[in-house]
Coordinates of C-alpha atoms in Angstrom, one line a residue:
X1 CA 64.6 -4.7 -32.7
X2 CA 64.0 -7.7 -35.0
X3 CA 60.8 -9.3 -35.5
X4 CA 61.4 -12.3 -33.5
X5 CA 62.5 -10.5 -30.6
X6 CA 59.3 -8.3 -30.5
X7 CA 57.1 -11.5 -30.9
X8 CA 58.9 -13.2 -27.4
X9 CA 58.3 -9.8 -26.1
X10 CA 54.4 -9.7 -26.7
X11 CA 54.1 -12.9 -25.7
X12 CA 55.4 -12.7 -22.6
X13 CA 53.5 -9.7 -22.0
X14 CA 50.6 -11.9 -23.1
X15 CA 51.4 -14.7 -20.6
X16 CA 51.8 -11.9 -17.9
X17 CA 48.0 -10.7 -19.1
X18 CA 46.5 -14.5 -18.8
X19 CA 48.1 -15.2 -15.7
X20 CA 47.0 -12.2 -14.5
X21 CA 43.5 -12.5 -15.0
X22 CA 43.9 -16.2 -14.1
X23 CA 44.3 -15.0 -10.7
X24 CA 41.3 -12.4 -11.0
X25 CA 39.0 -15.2 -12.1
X26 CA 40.2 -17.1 -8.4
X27 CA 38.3 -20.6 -7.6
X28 CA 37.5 -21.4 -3.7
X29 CA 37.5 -24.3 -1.7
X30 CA 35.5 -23.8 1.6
X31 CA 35.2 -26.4 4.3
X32 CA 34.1 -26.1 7.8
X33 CA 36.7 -24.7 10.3
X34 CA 34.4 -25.1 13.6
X35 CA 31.0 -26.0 13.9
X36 CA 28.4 -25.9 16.9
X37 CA 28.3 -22.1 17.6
X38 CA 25.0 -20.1 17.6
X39 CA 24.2 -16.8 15.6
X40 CA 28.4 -16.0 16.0
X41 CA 28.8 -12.8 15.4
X42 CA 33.0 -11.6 15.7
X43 CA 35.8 -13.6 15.3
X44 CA 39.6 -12.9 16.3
X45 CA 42.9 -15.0 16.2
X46 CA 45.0 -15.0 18.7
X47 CA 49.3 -14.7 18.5
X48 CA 49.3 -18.6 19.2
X49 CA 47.3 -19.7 16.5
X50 CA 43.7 -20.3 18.6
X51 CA 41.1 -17.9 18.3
X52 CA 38.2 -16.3 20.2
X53 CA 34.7 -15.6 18.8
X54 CA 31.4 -14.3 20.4
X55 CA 28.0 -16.1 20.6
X56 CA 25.5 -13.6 20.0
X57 CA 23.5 -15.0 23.2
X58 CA 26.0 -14.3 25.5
X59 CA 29.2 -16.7 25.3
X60 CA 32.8 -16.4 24.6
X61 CA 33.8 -19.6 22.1
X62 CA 38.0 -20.6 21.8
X63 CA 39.2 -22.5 19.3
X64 CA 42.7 -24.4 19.1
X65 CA 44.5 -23.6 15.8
X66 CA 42.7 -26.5 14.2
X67 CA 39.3 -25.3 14.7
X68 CA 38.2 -27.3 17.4
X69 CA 36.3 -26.0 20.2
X70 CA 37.2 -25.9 23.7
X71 CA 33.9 -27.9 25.2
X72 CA 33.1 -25.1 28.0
X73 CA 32.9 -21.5 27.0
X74 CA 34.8 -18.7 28.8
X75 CA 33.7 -18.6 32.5
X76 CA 33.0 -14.8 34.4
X77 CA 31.7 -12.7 31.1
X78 CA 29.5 -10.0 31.8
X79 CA 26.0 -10.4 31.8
X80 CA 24.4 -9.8 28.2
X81 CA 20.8 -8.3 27.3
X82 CA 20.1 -11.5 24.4
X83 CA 17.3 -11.1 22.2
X84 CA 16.9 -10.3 18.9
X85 CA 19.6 -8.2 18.0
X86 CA 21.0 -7.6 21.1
X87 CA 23.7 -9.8 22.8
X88 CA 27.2 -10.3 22.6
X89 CA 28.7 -8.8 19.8
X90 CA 31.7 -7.1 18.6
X91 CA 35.5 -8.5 19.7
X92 CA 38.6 -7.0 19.3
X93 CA 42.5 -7.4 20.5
X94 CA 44.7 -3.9 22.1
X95 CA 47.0 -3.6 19.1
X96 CA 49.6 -4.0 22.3
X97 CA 47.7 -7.3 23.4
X98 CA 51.1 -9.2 23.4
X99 CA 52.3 -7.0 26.3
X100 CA 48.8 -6.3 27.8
X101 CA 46.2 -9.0 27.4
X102 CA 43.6 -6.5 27.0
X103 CA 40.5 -8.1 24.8
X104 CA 37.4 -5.7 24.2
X105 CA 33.9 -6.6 23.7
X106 CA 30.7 -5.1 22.5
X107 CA 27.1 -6.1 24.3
X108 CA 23.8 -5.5 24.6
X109 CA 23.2 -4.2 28.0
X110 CA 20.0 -4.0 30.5
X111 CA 16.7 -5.3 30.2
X112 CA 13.9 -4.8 27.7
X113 CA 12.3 -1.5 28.7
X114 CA 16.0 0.4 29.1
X115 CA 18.8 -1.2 27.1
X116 CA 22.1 -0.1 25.4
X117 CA 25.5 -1.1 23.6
X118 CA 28.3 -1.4 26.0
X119 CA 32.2 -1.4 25.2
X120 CA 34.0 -3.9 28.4
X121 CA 37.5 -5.4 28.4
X122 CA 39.3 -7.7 30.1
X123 CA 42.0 -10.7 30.4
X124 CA 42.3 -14.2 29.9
X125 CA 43.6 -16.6 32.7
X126 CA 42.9 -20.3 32.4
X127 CA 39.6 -20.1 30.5
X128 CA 38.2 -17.0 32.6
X129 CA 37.3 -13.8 31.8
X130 CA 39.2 -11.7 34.5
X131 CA 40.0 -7.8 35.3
X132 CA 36.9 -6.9 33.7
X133 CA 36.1 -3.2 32.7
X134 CA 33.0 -1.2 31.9
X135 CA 34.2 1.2 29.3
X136 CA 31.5 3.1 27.6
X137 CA 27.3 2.5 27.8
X138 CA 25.8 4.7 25.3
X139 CA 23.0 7.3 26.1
X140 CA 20.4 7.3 26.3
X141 CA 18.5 3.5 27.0
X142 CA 15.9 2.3 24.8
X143 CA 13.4 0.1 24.6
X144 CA 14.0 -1.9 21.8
X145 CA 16.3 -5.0 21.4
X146 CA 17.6 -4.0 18.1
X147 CA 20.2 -1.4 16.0
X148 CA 23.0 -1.7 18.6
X149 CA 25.8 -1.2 16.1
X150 CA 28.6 -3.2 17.4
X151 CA 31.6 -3.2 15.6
X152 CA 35.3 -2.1 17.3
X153 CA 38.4 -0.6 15.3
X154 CA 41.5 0.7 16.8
X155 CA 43.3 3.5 15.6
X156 CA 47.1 3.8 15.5
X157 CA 47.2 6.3 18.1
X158 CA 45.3 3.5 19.9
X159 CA 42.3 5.0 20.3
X160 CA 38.6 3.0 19.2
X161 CA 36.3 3.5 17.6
X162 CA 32.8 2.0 18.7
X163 CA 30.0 1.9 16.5
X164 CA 26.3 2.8 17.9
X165 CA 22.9 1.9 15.8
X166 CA 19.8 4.4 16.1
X167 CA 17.4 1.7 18.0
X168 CA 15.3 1.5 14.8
X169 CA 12.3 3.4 16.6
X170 CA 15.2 6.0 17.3
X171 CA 15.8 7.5 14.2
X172 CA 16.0 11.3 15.1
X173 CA 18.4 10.8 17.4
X174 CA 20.5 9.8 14.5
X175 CA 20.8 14.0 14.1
X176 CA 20.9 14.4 17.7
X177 CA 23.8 15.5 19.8
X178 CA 23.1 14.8 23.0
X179 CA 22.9 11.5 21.8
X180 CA 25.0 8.1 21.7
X181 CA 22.4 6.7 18.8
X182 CA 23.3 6.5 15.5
X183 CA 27.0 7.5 15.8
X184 CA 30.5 6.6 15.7
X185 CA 32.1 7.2 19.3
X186 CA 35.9 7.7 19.8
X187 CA 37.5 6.9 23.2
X188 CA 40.9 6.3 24.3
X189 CA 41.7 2.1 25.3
X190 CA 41.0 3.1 29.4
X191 CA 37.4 4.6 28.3
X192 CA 38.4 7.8 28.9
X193 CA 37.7 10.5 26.1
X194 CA 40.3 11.7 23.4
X195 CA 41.5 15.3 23.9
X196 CA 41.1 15.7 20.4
X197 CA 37.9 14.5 19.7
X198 CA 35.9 16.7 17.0
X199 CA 33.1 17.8 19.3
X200 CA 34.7 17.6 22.4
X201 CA 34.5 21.3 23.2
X202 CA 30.7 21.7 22.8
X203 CA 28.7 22.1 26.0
X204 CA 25.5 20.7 23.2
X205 CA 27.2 17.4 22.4
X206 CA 28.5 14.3 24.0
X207 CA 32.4 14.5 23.5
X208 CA 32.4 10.3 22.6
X209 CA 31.2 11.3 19.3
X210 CA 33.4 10.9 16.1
X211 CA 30.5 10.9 13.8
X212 CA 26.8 11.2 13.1
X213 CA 23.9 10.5 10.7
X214 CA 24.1 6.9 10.7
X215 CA 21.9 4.0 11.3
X216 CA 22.9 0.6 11.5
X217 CA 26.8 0.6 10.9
X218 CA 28.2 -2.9 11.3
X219 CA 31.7 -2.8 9.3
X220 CA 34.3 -0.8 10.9
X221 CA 37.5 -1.4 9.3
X222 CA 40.9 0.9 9.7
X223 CA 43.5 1.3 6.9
X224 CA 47.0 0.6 8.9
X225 CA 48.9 2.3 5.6
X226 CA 47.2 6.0 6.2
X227 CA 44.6 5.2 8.8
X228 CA 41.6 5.7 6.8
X229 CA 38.2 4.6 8.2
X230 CA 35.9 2.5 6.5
X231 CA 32.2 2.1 7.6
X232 CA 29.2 0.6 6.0
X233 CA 25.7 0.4 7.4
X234 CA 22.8 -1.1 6.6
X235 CA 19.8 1.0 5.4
X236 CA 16.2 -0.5 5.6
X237 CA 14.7 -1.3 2.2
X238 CA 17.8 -0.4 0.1
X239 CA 20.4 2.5 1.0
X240 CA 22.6 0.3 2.3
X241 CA 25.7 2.5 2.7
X242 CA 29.9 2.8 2.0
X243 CA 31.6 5.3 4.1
X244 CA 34.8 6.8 4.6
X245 CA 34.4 8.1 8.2
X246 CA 36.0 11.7 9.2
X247 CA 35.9 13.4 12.2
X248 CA 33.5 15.6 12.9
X249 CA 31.1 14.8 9.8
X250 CA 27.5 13.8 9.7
X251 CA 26.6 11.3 7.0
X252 CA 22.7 12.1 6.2
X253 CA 20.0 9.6 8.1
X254 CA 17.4 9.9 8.3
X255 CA 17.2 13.2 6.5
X256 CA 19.4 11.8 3.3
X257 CA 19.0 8.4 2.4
X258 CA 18.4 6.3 -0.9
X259 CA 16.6 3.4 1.1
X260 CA 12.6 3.7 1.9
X261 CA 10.3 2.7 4.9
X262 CA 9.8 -1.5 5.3
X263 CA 6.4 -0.4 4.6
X264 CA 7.4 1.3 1.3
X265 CA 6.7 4.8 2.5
X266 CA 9.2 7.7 2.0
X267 CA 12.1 8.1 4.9
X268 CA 12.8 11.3 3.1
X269 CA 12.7 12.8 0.2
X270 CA 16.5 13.7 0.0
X271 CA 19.1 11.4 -1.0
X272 CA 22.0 14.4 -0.3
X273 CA 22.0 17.3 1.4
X274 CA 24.3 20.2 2.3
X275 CA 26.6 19.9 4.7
X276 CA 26.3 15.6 4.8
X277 CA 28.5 13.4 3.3
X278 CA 27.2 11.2 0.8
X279 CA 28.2 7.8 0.6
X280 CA 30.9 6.5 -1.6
X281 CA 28.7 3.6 -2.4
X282 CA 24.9 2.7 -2.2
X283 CA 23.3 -0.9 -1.9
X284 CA 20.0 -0.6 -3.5
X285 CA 18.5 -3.3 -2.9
X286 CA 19.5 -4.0 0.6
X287 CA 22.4 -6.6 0.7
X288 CA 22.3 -6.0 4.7
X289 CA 26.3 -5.7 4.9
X290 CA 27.6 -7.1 8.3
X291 CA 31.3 -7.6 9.0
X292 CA 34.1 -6.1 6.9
X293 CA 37.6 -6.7 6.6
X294 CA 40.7 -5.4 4.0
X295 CA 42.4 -8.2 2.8
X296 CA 46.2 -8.2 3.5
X297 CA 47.5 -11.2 2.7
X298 CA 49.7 -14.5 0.9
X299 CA 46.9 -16.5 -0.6
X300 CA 45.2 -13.9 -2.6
X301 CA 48.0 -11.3 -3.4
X302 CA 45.8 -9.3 -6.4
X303 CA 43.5 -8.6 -3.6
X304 CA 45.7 -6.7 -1.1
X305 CA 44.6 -3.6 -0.1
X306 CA 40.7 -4.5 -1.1
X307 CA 37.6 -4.8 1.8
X308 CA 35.6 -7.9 1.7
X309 CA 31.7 -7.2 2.8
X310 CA 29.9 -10.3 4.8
X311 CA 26.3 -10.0 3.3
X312 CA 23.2 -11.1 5.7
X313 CA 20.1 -10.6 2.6
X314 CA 22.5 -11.5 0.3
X315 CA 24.5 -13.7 1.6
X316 CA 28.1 -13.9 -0.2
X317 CA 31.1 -11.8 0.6
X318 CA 31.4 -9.0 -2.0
X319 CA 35.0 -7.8 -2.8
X320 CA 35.6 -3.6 -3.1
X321 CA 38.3 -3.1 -5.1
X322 CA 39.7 0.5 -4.8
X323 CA 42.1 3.1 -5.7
X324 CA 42.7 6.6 -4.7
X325 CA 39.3 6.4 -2.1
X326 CA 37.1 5.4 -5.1
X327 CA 35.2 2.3 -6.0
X328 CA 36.7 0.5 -8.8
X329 CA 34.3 -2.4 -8.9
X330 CA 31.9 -4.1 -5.9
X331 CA 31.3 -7.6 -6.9
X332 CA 30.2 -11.1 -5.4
X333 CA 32.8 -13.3 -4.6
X334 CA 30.0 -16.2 -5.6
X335 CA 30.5 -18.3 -3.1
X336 CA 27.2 -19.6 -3.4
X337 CA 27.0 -20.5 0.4
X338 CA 23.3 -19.7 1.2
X339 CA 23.4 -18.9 4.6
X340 CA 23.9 -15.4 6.0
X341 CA 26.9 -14.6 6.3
X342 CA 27.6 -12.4 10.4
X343 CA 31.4 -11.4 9.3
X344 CA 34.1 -12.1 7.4
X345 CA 38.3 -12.2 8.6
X346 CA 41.1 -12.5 7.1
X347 CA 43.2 -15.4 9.4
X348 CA 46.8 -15.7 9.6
X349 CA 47.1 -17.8 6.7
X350 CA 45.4 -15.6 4.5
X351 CA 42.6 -17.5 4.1
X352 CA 39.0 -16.0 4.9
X353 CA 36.9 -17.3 7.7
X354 CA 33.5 -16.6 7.5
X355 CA 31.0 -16.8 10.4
X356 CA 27.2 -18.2 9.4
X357 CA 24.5 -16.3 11.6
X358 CA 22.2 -19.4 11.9
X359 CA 21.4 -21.4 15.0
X360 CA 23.1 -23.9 14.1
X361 CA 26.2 -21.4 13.1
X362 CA 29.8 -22.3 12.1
X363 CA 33.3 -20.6 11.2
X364 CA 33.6 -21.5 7.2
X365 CA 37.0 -21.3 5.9
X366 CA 37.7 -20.2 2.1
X367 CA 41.2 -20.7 0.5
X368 CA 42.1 -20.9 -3.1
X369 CA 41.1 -24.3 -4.7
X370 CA 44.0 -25.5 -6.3
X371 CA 41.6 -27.6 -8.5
X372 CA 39.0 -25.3 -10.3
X373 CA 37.1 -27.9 -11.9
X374 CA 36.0 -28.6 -8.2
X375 CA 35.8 -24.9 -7.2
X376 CA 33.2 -22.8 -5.4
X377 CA 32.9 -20.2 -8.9
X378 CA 34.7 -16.9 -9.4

């Protein structure tokens, strides 16, 4: 090979490189997509281009392709326990909703001395919520209006998977079996319970339950190339947690944890233990994860296959890169937004659309800014 060959060769490859990390160093434009929502909390879009999201105090918002909001929520929901943490919550489409129409929620249900999280579904005919379903309440009520969890995944086999909070003041049951608290539940899409579920064939243990150990999971995301299952959680001060959920498996609180007490005192002194899983990747300080999504999609192609991690404390979306199950990098998208941030969903587009939980909430969208000088940083 001659010299001047070689030279157009390394400098394409050199091109390739810049352009590469051009792409890596992404600008963001974000504008509002829909305003006048309080403390939103899950968003979906539907096959036409609108798209549904829950109110945490009880309502069901649409929103035509635009962003605009229909003026009257969705007429005939269930009645919500609202306050605090508690209300309406997680939201999520049959992966067969084309044929069936089935949309699943997560609430808070009951009243302040006996509440829990509840899994319903139900239809959508001109603007009302109809054939509604109780699927699952978790066991046992509490007393207190926070830690419900919330979060809804389908499996391929179409199974969910439903995650529970501890109740704060609920902790032990975390470790308990005969308990809905602090777990990851598995049912089938009728409520009924999978055949195959890990602890299914234990007279000690309530056969909804996929996994245990946890306390405040609110990111439930499943990989459609493998079906892995990715779960984060929020710790208290610090030991924030990344999981890869397995059947059967108990991840650690309160006995193993790296956060501590609000009040500074020890939860534990273990940070592993045998026969727990550890998590893949610790928040400490707290960043208070919320929603999660893995970005599959046009306008950010070197992203594909990554999760994006909505950030209450912090408030930004942090992007996981990964490879082979392992954390390659976790770093702020720095978005700069200052507001906390309920979720974060990758639309049709392939645009993110994050939800604000403020009173005064709204549905942000982020795309790629064309013009980085006017950009929202890297």
């Amino acid at each position: 090979m001659n010299l001047s060959k070689l030279a157009l060769i390394l400098s394409l490859a050199a091109l390739m490189l810049l352009s590469a990390d051009l792409r890596a160093q992404a600008t963001f434009k974000v504008e509002s997509f829909a305003g006048g929502l309080e403390h939103p909390w899950s968003l979906v879009f539907l096959p036409d281009g609108r798209a549904l999201v829950t109110e945490r105090p009880g309502r069901l918002r649409i929103t035509d392709a635009d962003g605009r909001l229909l003026e009257e929520p969705v007429e005939g929901l269930p009645e919500v326990y609202a306050d605090s943490q508690g209300g309406l919550m997680g939201l999520a489409l049959h992966p067969d909703y084309d044929d069936n129409g089935w949309i699943y929620l997560t609430l808070a249900h009951g009243a302040p001395s006996a509440n829990a999280t509840r899994v319903v579904r139900g239809r959508l005919a001109d603007g009302r919520w109809t054939d509604g379903q109780t699927l699952f309440t978790a066991v046992p009520m509490k007393d207190t209006p926070v830690h419900y969890g919330g979060r809804i995944a389908f499996l391929p086999d179409r199974s969910l998977l439903v995650s529970i909070g501890d109740g704060f003041d609920y902790r032990e049951h975390a470790q308990r079996l005969d308990s809905h608290l602090g777990k990851i539940i598995r049912i089938n899409d009728d409520g009924s319970v999978p055949a195959d579920n890990p602890l299914v064939d234990r007279e000690d243990a309530l056969p909804e339950i996929f996994s245990w150990g946890h306390r405040n999971p609110q990111g439930l995301v499943v990989d459609p190339t493998n079906a892995r299952i990715w779960s984060h959680e929020h710790g208290p001060r610090g030991g924030d947690e990344l999981n890869i959920i397995r059947a059967g498996e108990n991840y650690g609180w309160p006995i193993a944890t790296h956060g501590v007490d609000y009040s500074g005192a020890r939860v534990t002194p273990y940070t592993t233990r045998p026969g727990m899983t550890d998590p893949l990747l610790d928040w400490t300080p707290s960043i208070a994860p919320a929603g999660m999504s893995r970005y599959e999609g046009e306008m950010f192609p070197e992203w594909r296959g990554d999760l994006l991690v909505a950030s209450l404390v912090e408030k930004t979306i942090r992007r996981i890169v990964l490879e082979n199950d392992e954390v390659v990098s976790d770093e702020p998208l720095g978005l700069k937004l200052g507001q906390r941030l309920r979720d974060v969903v990758v639309g049709p587009d392939g645009a993110l659309y994050l939800l604000t939980d403020e009173s005064a909430g709204a549905i942000l969208r982020v795309t790629r800014d064309t013009e980085p000088s006017k950009g929202q940083g890297t």
